[in-house]
JSON list of C-alpha atoms in Angstrom, two decimals:
[
{"chain": "Q", "resi": 1, "resn": "MET", "atom": "CA", "xyz": [327.80, 49.04, 76.19]},
{"chain": "Q", "resi": 2, "resn": "ALA", "atom": "CA", "xyz": [330.45, 46.69, 77.60]},
{"chain": "Q", "resi": 3, "resn": "THR", "atom": "CA", "xyz": [330.21, 42.93, 77.19]},
{"chain": "Q", "resi": 4, "resn": "VAL", "atom": "CA", "xyz": [330.15, 40.65, 80.24]},
{"chain": "Q", "resi": 5, "resn": "ARG", "atom": "CA", "xyz": [333.81, 39.79, 79.65]},
{"chain": "Q", "resi": 6, "resn": "GLN", "atom": "CA", "xyz": [334.79, 43.46, 79.31]},
{"chain": "Q", "resi": 7, "resn": "ALA", "atom": "CA", "xyz": [332.91, 44.34, 82.52]},
{"chain": "Q", "resi": 8, "resn": "LEU", "atom": "CA", "xyz": [334.74, 41.52, 84.33]},
{"chain": "Q", "resi": 9, "resn": "GLY", "atom": "CA", "xyz": [338.07, 42.86, 83.06]},
{"chain": "Q", "resi": 10, "resn": "THR", "atom": "CA", "xyz": [337.25, 46.38, 84.19]},
{"chain": "Q", "resi": 11, "resn": "PHE", "atom": "CA", "xyz": [336.19, 45.06, 87.60]},
{"chain": "Q", "resi": 12, "resn": "GLY", "atom": "CA", "xyz": [339.53, 43.21, 87.92]},
{"chain": "Q", "resi": 13, "resn": "GLU", "atom": "CA", "xyz": [341.58, 46.27, 86.96]},
{"chain": "Q", "resi": 14, "resn": "ASP", "atom": "CA", "xyz": [339.60, 48.45, 89.38]},
{"chain": "Q", "resi": 15, "resn": "ARG", "atom": "CA", "xyz": [340.16, 45.97, 92.22]},
{"chain": "Q", "resi": 16, "resn": "VAL", "atom": "CA", "xyz": [343.92, 45.89, 91.66]},
{"chain": "Q", "resi": 17, "resn": "VAL", "atom": "CA", "xyz": [344.09, 49.70, 91.47]},
{"chain": "Q", "resi": 18, "resn": "GLN", "atom": "CA", "xyz": [342.04, 50.08, 94.68]},
{"chain": "Q", "resi": 19, "resn": "ASP", "atom": "CA", "xyz": [343.42, 47.18, 96.75]},
{"chain": "Q", "resi": 20, "resn": "CYS", "atom": "CA", "xyz": [347.08, 46.79, 95.80]},
{"chain": "Q", "resi": 21, "resn": "HIS", "atom": "CA", "xyz": [350.26, 48.75, 96.45]},
{"chain": "Q", "resi": 22, "resn": "CYS", "atom": "CA", "xyz": [352.83, 49.14, 93.71]},
{"chain": "Q", "resi": 23, "resn": "PRO", "atom": "CA", "xyz": [355.09, 46.06, 93.89]},
{"chain": "Q", "resi": 24, "resn": "ARG", "atom": "CA", "xyz": [358.14, 48.12, 92.89]},
{"chain": "Q", "resi": 25, "resn": "CYS", "atom": "CA", "xyz": [357.97, 51.36, 94.92]},
{"chain": "Q", "resi": 26, "resn": "LYS", "atom": "CA", "xyz": [355.53, 50.03, 97.59]},
{"chain": "Q", "resi": 27, "resn": "ARG", "atom": "CA", "xyz": [353.43, 53.22, 97.48]},
{"chain": "Q", "resi": 28, "resn": "LYS", "atom": "CA", "xyz": [349.69, 53.15, 98.12]},
{"chain": "Q", "resi": 29, "resn": "LYS", "atom": "CA", "xyz": [347.17, 54.43, 95.58]},
{"chain": "Q", "resi": 30, "resn": "THR", "atom": "CA", "xyz": [349.68, 55.00, 92.77]},
{"chain": "Q", "resi": 31, "resn": "LEU", "atom": "CA", "xyz": [348.46, 52.26, 90.41]},
{"chain": "Q", "resi": 32, "resn": "VAL", "atom": "CA", "xyz": [346.22, 53.58, 87.64]},
{"chain": "Q", "resi": 33, "resn": "ARG", "atom": "CA", "xyz": [344.49, 51.97, 84.67]},
{"chain": "Q", "resi": 34, "resn": "LEU", "atom": "CA", "xyz": [345.96, 52.38, 81.20]},
{"chain": "Q", "resi": 35, "resn": "PRO", "atom": "CA", "xyz": [343.68, 53.18, 78.23]},
{"chain": "Q", "resi": 36, "resn": "PRO", "atom": "CA", "xyz": [341.78, 50.22, 76.70]},
{"chain": "Q", "resi": 37, "resn": "ASN", "atom": "CA", "xyz": [343.71, 48.19, 74.09]},
{"chain": "Q", "resi": 38, "resn": "PHE", "atom": "CA", "xyz": [347.14, 49.14, 75.45]},
{"chain": "Q", "resi": 39, "resn": "LYS", "atom": "CA", "xyz": [349.21, 46.14, 74.34]},
{"chain": "Q", "resi": 40, "resn": "CYS", "atom": "CA", "xyz": [350.25, 43.64, 77.05]},
{"chain": "Q", "resi": 41, "resn": "ALA", "atom": "CA", "xyz": [349.73, 45.95, 80.05]},
{"chain": "Q", "resi": 42, "resn": "ASP", "atom": "CA", "xyz": [346.69, 47.23, 81.93]},
{"chain": "Q", "resi": 43, "resn": "ILE", "atom": "CA", "xyz": [348.01, 49.27, 84.86]},
{"chain": "Q", "resi": 44, "resn": "ILE", "atom": "CA", "xyz": [350.91, 51.62, 85.54]},
{"chain": "Q", "resi": 45, "resn": "CYS", "atom": "CA", "xyz": [352.29, 53.17, 88.70]},
{"chain": "Q", "resi": 46, "resn": "ASP", "atom": "CA", "xyz": [352.10, 56.92, 88.22]},
{"chain": "Q", "resi": 47, "resn": "PHE", "atom": "CA", "xyz": [355.07, 57.34, 90.56]},
{"chain": "Q", "resi": 48, "resn": "CYS", "atom": "CA", "xyz": [357.71, 54.82, 89.36]},
{"chain": "Q", "resi": 49, "resn": "GLY", "atom": "CA", "xyz": [356.35, 53.70, 85.96]},
{"chain": "Q", "resi": 50, "resn": "TYR", "atom": "CA", "xyz": [355.84, 50.04, 86.93]},
{"chain": "Q", "resi": 51, "resn": "LEU", "atom": "CA", "xyz": [353.68, 48.21, 84.33]},
{"chain": "Q", "resi": 52, "resn": "ALA", "atom": "CA", "xyz": [351.58, 45.08, 84.87]},
{"chain": "Q", "resi": 53, "resn": "GLN", "atom": "CA", "xyz": [348.95, 42.96, 83.18]},
{"chain": "Q", "resi": 54, "resn": "VAL", "atom": "CA", "xyz": [345.61, 42.23, 84.92]},
{"chain": "Q", "resi": 55, "resn": "LYS", "atom": "CA", "xyz": [343.44, 39.24, 84.10]},
{"chain": "Q", "resi": 56, "resn": "ALA", "atom": "CA", "xyz": [340.05, 38.63, 85.68]},
{"chain": "Q", "resi": 57, "resn": "CYS", "atom": "CA", "xyz": [338.13, 35.37, 85.60]},
{"chain": "Q", "resi": 58, "resn": "SER", "atom": "CA", "xyz": [335.08, 33.81, 87.20]},
{"chain": "Q", "resi": 59, "resn": "ALA", "atom": "CA", "xyz": [335.44, 30.79, 89.48]},
{"chain": "Q", "resi": 60, "resn": "LYS", "atom": "CA", "xyz": [333.64, 29.10, 92.35]},
{"chain": "Q", "resi": 61, "resn": "ARG", "atom": "CA", "xyz": [336.76, 28.83, 94.51]},
{"chain": "Q", "resi": 62, "resn": "LEU", "atom": "CA", "xyz": [338.74, 31.90, 95.50]},
{"chain": "Q", "resi": 63, "resn": "ASP", "atom": "CA", "xyz": [341.57, 30.05, 97.24]},
{"chain": "Q", "resi": 64, "resn": "ARG", "atom": "CA", "xyz": [343.39, 28.91, 94.11]},
{"chain": "Q", "resi": 65, "resn": "LEU", "atom": "CA", "xyz": [344.22, 30.00, 90.60]},
{"chain": "Q", "resi": 66, "resn": "PRO", "atom": "CA", "xyz": [342.17, 28.62, 87.71]},
{"chain": "Q", "resi": 67, "resn": "LYS", "atom": "CA", "xyz": [343.90, 26.06, 85.50]},
{"chain": "Q", "resi": 68, "resn": "SER", "atom": "CA", "xyz": [343.91, 28.45, 82.55]},
{"chain": "Q", "resi": 69, "resn": "ILE", "atom": "CA", "xyz": [343.01, 32.04, 81.70]},
{"chain": "Q", "resi": 70, "resn": "LEU", "atom": "CA", "xyz": [342.29, 33.60, 78.33]},
{"chain": "Q", "resi": 71, "resn": "GLY", "atom": "CA", "xyz": [345.05, 35.92, 77.21]},
{"chain": "Q", "resi": 72, "resn": "ALA", "atom": "CA", "xyz": [344.96, 38.56, 74.51]},
{"chain": "Q", "resi": 73, "resn": "ALA", "atom": "CA", "xyz": [346.67, 38.76, 71.10]},
{"chain": "Q", "resi": 74, "resn": "TRP", "atom": "CA", "xyz": [349.41, 36.18, 70.54]},
{"chain": "Q", "resi": 75, "resn": "GLY", "atom": "CA", "xyz": [351.50, 38.31, 68.14]},
{"chain": "Q", "resi": 76, "resn": "PRO", "atom": "CA", "xyz": [352.48, 41.09, 70.58]},
{"chain": "Q", "resi": 77, "resn": "GLN", "atom": "CA", "xyz": [352.96, 38.56, 73.40]},
{"chain": "Q", "resi": 78, "resn": "LEU", "atom": "CA", "xyz": [355.25, 36.38, 71.26]},
{"chain": "Q", "resi": 79, "resn": "GLU", "atom": "CA", "xyz": [357.33, 39.41, 70.20]},
{"chain": "Q", "resi": 80, "resn": "ARG", "atom": "CA", "xyz": [357.85, 40.43, 73.81]},
{"chain": "Q", "resi": 81, "resn": "MET", "atom": "CA", "xyz": [358.75, 36.86, 74.82]},
{"chain": "Q", "resi": 82, "resn": "GLN", "atom": "CA", "xyz": [361.33, 36.67, 72.03]},
{"chain": "Q", "resi": 83, "resn": "ALA", "atom": "CA", "xyz": [362.83, 39.90, 73.41]},
{"chain": "Q", "resi": 84, "resn": "ALA", "atom": "CA", "xyz": [362.74, 38.38, 76.95]},
{"chain": "Q", "resi": 85, "resn": "ILE", "atom": "CA", "xyz": [360.19, 40.96, 78.13]},
{"chain": "Q", "resi": 86, "resn": "TYR", "atom": "CA", "xyz": [357.53, 39.71, 80.51]},
{"chain": "Q", "resi": 87, "resn": "PHE", "atom": "CA", "xyz": [354.99, 41.81, 82.39]},
{"chain": "Q", "resi": 88, "resn": "PRO", "atom": "CA", "xyz": [354.01, 40.96, 85.96]},
{"chain": "Q", "resi": 89, "resn": "LEU", "atom": "CA", "xyz": [350.53, 39.46, 86.17]},
{"chain": "Q", "resi": 90, "resn": "PHE", "atom": "CA", "xyz": [347.70, 40.18, 88.61]},
{"chain": "Q", "resi": 91, "resn": "VAL", "atom": "CA", "xyz": [344.89, 37.61, 88.47]},
{"chain": "Q", "resi": 92, "resn": "VAL", "atom": "CA", "xyz": [341.54, 38.61, 89.96]},
{"chain": "Q", "resi": 93, "resn": "VAL", "atom": "CA", "xyz": [339.32, 35.58, 90.62]},
{"chain": "Q", "resi": 94, "resn": "VAL", "atom": "CA", "xyz": [335.66, 36.53, 91.05]},
{"chain": "Q", "resi": 95, "resn": "ALA", "atom": "CA", "xyz": [333.09, 34.25, 92.71]},
{"chain": "Q", "resi": 96, "resn": "PRO", "atom": "CA", "xyz": [329.35, 34.21, 91.85]},
{"chain": "Q", "resi": 97, "resn": "THR", "atom": "CA", "xyz": [328.78, 36.07, 95.15]},
{"chain": "Q", "resi": 98, "resn": "ALA", "atom": "CA", "xyz": [330.93, 38.96, 93.76]},
{"chain": "Q", "resi": 99, "resn": "ASP", "atom": "CA", "xyz": [333.59, 38.25, 96.41]},
{"chain": "Q", "resi": 100, "resn": "TYR", "atom": "CA", "xyz": [337.06, 38.07, 94.90]},
{"chain": "Q", "resi": 101, "resn": "SER", "atom": "CA", "xyz": [340.69, 37.20, 95.45]},
{"chain": "Q", "resi": 102, "resn": "ILE", "atom": "CA", "xyz": [343.83, 38.66, 93.89]},
{"chain": "Q", "resi": 103, "resn": "PHE", "atom": "CA", "xyz": [346.93, 36.66, 92.95]},
{"chain": "Q", "resi": 104, "resn": "TYR", "atom": "CA", "xyz": [350.26, 38.07, 91.77]},
{"chain": "Q", "resi": 105, "resn": "LEU", "atom": "CA", "xyz": [352.88, 36.46, 89.54]},
{"chain": "Q", "resi": 106, "resn": "ALA", "atom": "CA", "xyz": [356.13, 38.40, 89.15]},
{"chain": "Q", "resi": 107, "resn": "ALA", "atom": "CA", "xyz": [357.65, 38.72, 85.68]},
{"chain": "Q", "resi": 108, "resn": "ASP", "atom": "CA", "xyz": [360.83, 36.85, 86.62]},
{"chain": "Q", "resi": 109, "resn": "LEU", "atom": "CA", "xyz": [358.78, 33.83, 87.77]},
{"chain": "Q", "resi": 110, "resn": "GLN", "atom": "CA", "xyz": [357.00, 33.42, 84.45]},
{"chain": "Q", "resi": 111, "resn": "LYS", "atom": "CA", "xyz": [358.18, 30.95, 81.86]},
{"chain": "Q", "resi": 112, "resn": "PRO", "atom": "CA", "xyz": [357.53, 30.63, 78.12]},
{"chain": "Q", "resi": 113, "resn": "GLU", "atom": "CA", "xyz": [355.67, 27.32, 78.59]},
{"chain": "Q", "resi": 114, "resn": "MET", "atom": "CA", "xyz": [352.84, 29.08, 80.41]},
{"chain": "Q", "resi": 115, "resn": "PHE", "atom": "CA", "xyz": [351.82, 30.90, 77.21]},
{"chain": "Q", "resi": 116, "resn": "LYS", "atom": "CA", "xyz": [349.86, 28.60, 74.87]},
{"chain": "Q", "resi": 117, "resn": "PRO", "atom": "CA", "xyz": [348.86, 29.96, 71.44]},
{"chain": "Q", "resi": 118, "resn": "ARG", "atom": "CA", "xyz": [345.27, 29.36, 70.38]},
{"chain": "Q", "resi": 119, "resn": "LYS", "atom": "CA", "xyz": [344.12, 28.38, 66.93]},
{"chain": "Q", "resi": 120, "resn": "PRO", "atom": "CA", "xyz": [343.69, 31.42, 64.63]},
{"chain": "Q", "resi": 121, "resn": "LEU", "atom": "CA", "xyz": [340.10, 32.49, 63.95]},
{"chain": "Q", "resi": 122, "resn": "SER", "atom": "CA", "xyz": [338.55, 31.09, 60.79]},
{"chain": "Q", "resi": 123, "resn": "GLU", "atom": "CA", "xyz": [338.32, 33.03, 57.54]},
{"chain": "Q", "resi": 124, "resn": "THR", "atom": "CA", "xyz": [334.60, 33.58, 58.11]},
{"chain": "Q", "resi": 125, "resn": "ALA", "atom": "CA", "xyz": [335.11, 35.12, 61.56]},
{"chain": "Q", "resi": 126, "resn": "ARG", "atom": "CA", "xyz": [334.68, 38.85, 62.04]},
{"chain": "Q", "resi": 127, "resn": "ARG", "atom": "CA", "xyz": [338.40, 39.14, 62.91]},
{"chain": "Q", "resi": 128, "resn": "ALA", "atom": "CA", "xyz": [339.62, 36.43, 60.53]},
{"chain": "Q", "resi": 129, "resn": "GLY", "atom": "CA", "xyz": [343.12, 35.16, 61.23]},
{"chain": "Q", "resi": 130, "resn": "TRP", "atom": "CA", "xyz": [343.38, 36.80, 64.67]},
{"chain": "Q", "resi": 131, "resn": "GLN", "atom": "CA", "xyz": [345.17, 34.56, 67.15]},
{"chain": "Q", "resi": 132, "resn": "GLY", "atom": "CA", "xyz": [345.01, 34.72, 70.91]},
{"chain": "Q", "resi": 133, "resn": "PHE", "atom": "CA", "xyz": [346.70, 32.73, 73.63]},
{"chain": "Q", "resi": 134, "resn": "ILE", "atom": "CA", "xyz": [345.93, 31.04, 76.93]},
{"chain": "Q", "resi": 135, "resn": "TYR", "atom": "CA", "xyz": [347.82, 31.40, 80.19]},
{"chain": "Q", "resi": 136, "resn": "ASP", "atom": "CA", "xyz": [348.53, 27.90, 81.52]},
{"chain": "Q", "resi": 137, "resn": "MET", "atom": "CA", "xyz": [348.35, 28.70, 85.22]},
{"chain": "Q", "resi": 138, "resn": "GLU", "atom": "CA", "xyz": [348.92, 25.09, 86.30]},
{"chain": "Q", "resi": 139, "resn": "SER", "atom": "CA", "xyz": [352.52, 25.40, 85.16]},
{"chain": "Q", "resi": 140, "resn": "VAL", "atom": "CA", "xyz": [353.15, 28.33, 87.54]},
{"chain": "Q", "resi": 141, "resn": "GLU", "atom": "CA", "xyz": [350.62, 27.83, 90.36]},
{"chain": "Q", "resi": 142, "resn": "ASP", "atom": "CA", "xyz": [353.38, 27.27, 92.93]},
{"chain": "Q", "resi": 143, "resn": "ARG", "atom": "CA", "xyz": [354.98, 30.61, 91.95]},
{"chain": "Q", "resi": 144, "resn": "ALA", "atom": "CA", "xyz": [351.96, 32.90, 92.37]},
{"chain": "Q", "resi": 145, "resn": "VAL", "atom": "CA", "xyz": [351.25, 34.73, 95.63]},
{"chain": "Q", "resi": 146, "resn": "ARG", "atom": "CA", "xyz": [347.76, 35.40, 96.94]},
{"chain": "Q", "resi": 147, "resn": "LEU", "atom": "CA", "xyz": [347.44, 39.07, 97.90]},
{"chain": "Q", "resi": 148, "resn": "ARG", "atom": "CA", "xyz": [343.76, 39.08, 98.87]}
]
């Protein structure tokens, strides 16, 4: 059974797949979800191969991005940043009413400062030593576009 956070993530990915066109080839209904735990990407265009990350979060206001969003594993993200590889980001903001908005941040508008590493998990944690990161959306809020 999925956790609340996993269900929110699945909802966000489903909304992007259903509501958005591929930003590269502009085709409708070509975005599909990648398998769970695919590193640094959640959707792919089955026509042109475009890859993107999707993050979903809860918020009361749908008209603006949250200040920060939980990312995934820091290691793979850092490696890609060092290689100057950034994935476009869709942010799905979900209100308590289940209404939602979708924001888009292109890869070329991202900057390293928006990725903030978190403290590694303690030695007593189930995944001891694992380190995640946080997207600092305040640093790029003027660069994101609201799609829905």
